[in-house]
Coordinates of C-alpha atoms in Angstrom, one line a residue:
M1 CA 112.2 101.5 81.0
T2 CA 108.6 101.4 82.3
R3 CA 106.3 99.1 80.4
V4 CA 102.9 100.9 79.8
E5 CA 99.6 98.9 79.5
F6 CA 96.2 100.3 78.7
F7 CA 93.0 98.4 79.6
F8 CA 90.1 99.9 77.5
N9 CA 86.3 99.9 77.9
V10 CA 86.3 99.0 81.6
E11 CA 82.8 99.2 83.0
N12 CA 83.9 99.3 86.7
K13 CA 87.4 100.6 87.4
S14 CA 87.3 99.4 91.1
L15 CA 86.5 95.9 90.0
Q16 CA 89.3 96.0 87.5
V17 CA 91.7 97.2 90.2
A18 CA 90.5 94.3 92.4
A19 CA 91.0 91.8 89.6
L20 CA 94.4 93.0 88.6
G21 CA 95.5 93.5 92.2
S22 CA 94.4 89.9 93.1
R23 CA 96.4 88.4 90.3
A24 CA 99.5 90.6 90.9
V25 CA 99.5 90.1 94.7
G26 CA 99.0 86.3 94.2
K27 CA 102.3 86.4 92.2
G28 CA 104.1 88.3 94.9
R29 CA 104.0 91.7 93.2
R30 CA 103.3 95.0 94.8
L31 CA 101.0 97.7 93.5
M32 CA 100.5 101.4 93.9
V33 CA 97.1 102.8 92.8
Y34 CA 97.3 106.5 92.1
T35 CA 94.0 108.3 92.4
A36 CA 92.9 111.9 91.7
S37 CA 91.9 112.7 95.3
Q38 CA 91.8 111.6 98.9
Q39 CA 88.1 110.9 98.5
A40 CA 88.7 108.7 95.5
A41 CA 91.4 106.8 97.4
E42 CA 89.1 106.2 100.4
Q43 CA 86.3 105.1 98.1
L44 CA 88.5 102.5 96.4
G45 CA 89.9 101.4 99.8
N46 CA 86.3 100.9 101.1
F47 CA 85.4 98.9 98.0
L48 CA 88.4 96.6 98.5
W49 CA 87.3 95.6 102.0
S50 CA 84.7 93.4 100.3
N51 CA 86.2 92.8 96.9
P52 CA 87.2 90.3 95.8
P53 CA 84.3 88.6 97.5
I54 CA 86.2 85.4 98.4
G55 CA 89.5 87.1 99.3
F56 CA 91.1 90.2 100.8
L57 CA 93.6 92.5 99.3
P58 CA 95.6 94.1 102.1
H59 CA 95.9 97.8 101.3
C60 CA 96.6 101.2 102.9
H61 CA 97.8 104.7 102.1
A62 CA 101.5 105.4 101.3
T63 CA 102.0 107.2 104.6
H64 CA 100.6 104.4 106.8
P65 CA 103.1 102.8 109.2
R66 CA 102.7 99.4 107.5
A67 CA 103.0 100.7 103.9
A68 CA 106.4 99.2 103.5
E69 CA 105.0 95.6 103.9
T70 CA 101.5 96.2 102.5
P71 CA 101.2 94.8 98.9
L72 CA 98.7 97.3 97.7
I73 CA 99.0 101.1 98.3
I74 CA 96.2 103.5 97.4
D75 CA 97.1 107.2 97.4
W76 CA 96.6 110.5 95.7
R77 CA 100.0 111.9 96.7
S78 CA 103.4 111.3 95.1
E79 CA 105.7 112.2 98.0
A80 CA 106.0 108.8 99.8
L81 CA 106.1 105.9 97.5
P82 CA 107.2 102.7 99.3
H83 CA 108.0 100.6 96.2
D84 CA 108.5 100.8 92.4
D85 CA 106.9 97.6 91.1
I86 CA 103.5 98.2 89.5
L87 CA 101.6 101.5 89.3
I88 CA 97.9 101.6 88.4
N89 CA 96.8 105.1 87.3
L90 CA 93.2 106.2 88.0
H91 CA 94.0 109.8 87.6
S92 CA 93.0 111.7 84.3
Q93 CA 96.6 112.9 83.9
H94 CA 99.8 110.9 83.6
P95 CA 101.4 110.4 87.0
P96 CA 104.5 112.7 87.2
F97 CA 106.5 109.9 88.9
F98 CA 105.4 106.9 86.6
S99 CA 108.9 106.3 85.1
R100 CA 110.3 105.0 88.4
F101 CA 107.9 102.0 88.2
R102 CA 108.6 98.8 86.3
R103 CA 105.1 98.7 84.9
L104 CA 102.3 101.3 84.5
I105 CA 98.7 100.2 84.0
E106 CA 96.2 102.8 82.7
I107 CA 92.5 101.8 83.2
V108 CA 90.1 103.5 80.8
G109 CA 86.4 103.6 81.4
L110 CA 83.4 103.8 79.0
D111 CA 82.6 107.6 79.0
E112 CA 84.0 109.9 76.3
A113 CA 85.8 112.2 78.7
D114 CA 87.8 109.4 80.1
K115 CA 88.6 108.0 76.7
A116 CA 89.7 111.5 75.5
A117 CA 92.0 111.9 78.5
A118 CA 93.4 108.3 77.9
R119 CA 94.2 109.2 74.3
E120 CA 96.2 112.2 75.5
R121 CA 98.1 110.0 78.0
F122 CA 98.7 107.3 75.3
R123 CA 100.2 110.0 73.0
F124 CA 102.3 111.3 75.8
Y125 CA 103.9 107.9 76.5
R126 CA 104.2 106.9 72.8
D127 CA 105.9 110.2 71.9
R128 CA 108.5 109.5 74.6
G129 CA 109.3 106.1 73.3
Y130 CA 107.6 103.9 76.0
E131 CA 106.6 100.4 75.0
L132 CA 102.8 100.4 74.9
R133 CA 100.5 97.4 75.1
T134 CA 96.7 97.6 74.8
F135 CA 94.0 95.2 76.1
D136 CA 90.2 95.1 76.3
A137 CA 88.6 95.0 79.7
N138 CA 88.8 91.2 79.8
G139 CA 92.6 91.2 79.2
A140 CA 92.6 90.2 75.6
A141 CA 95.3 92.0 73.6
L142 CA 94.2 94.6 71.1
P143 CA 95.9 95.3 67.8

């Protein structure tokens, strides 16, 4: 069953993706970042060209010819998913395909609308019996 983790009170979601992505890729893991739109995917992709500042996270869209061997996929579509390791959700809704992944990470910002949508997603996963873990933006476990 998919393990679901929430990171709350994140000031900059792109920085959080870069930090989580760097750690995961360093451990040989693969990530899929699900965004709400093509524009959001492109903005995150552009951000990752220079972040982390002392490294590079290879990334592309799910339909790119090199997606099968690229450790970080950024996409807004759910049709072509090249792996099922870690999914990071940046969409306000739960990803309809999340249960095929080993781990789902929900990143929650500071604004009230984002928090309200996260509470809905939290209830959705909890009501379906998924194991939930919560962390603050720095990765410290929350009660």
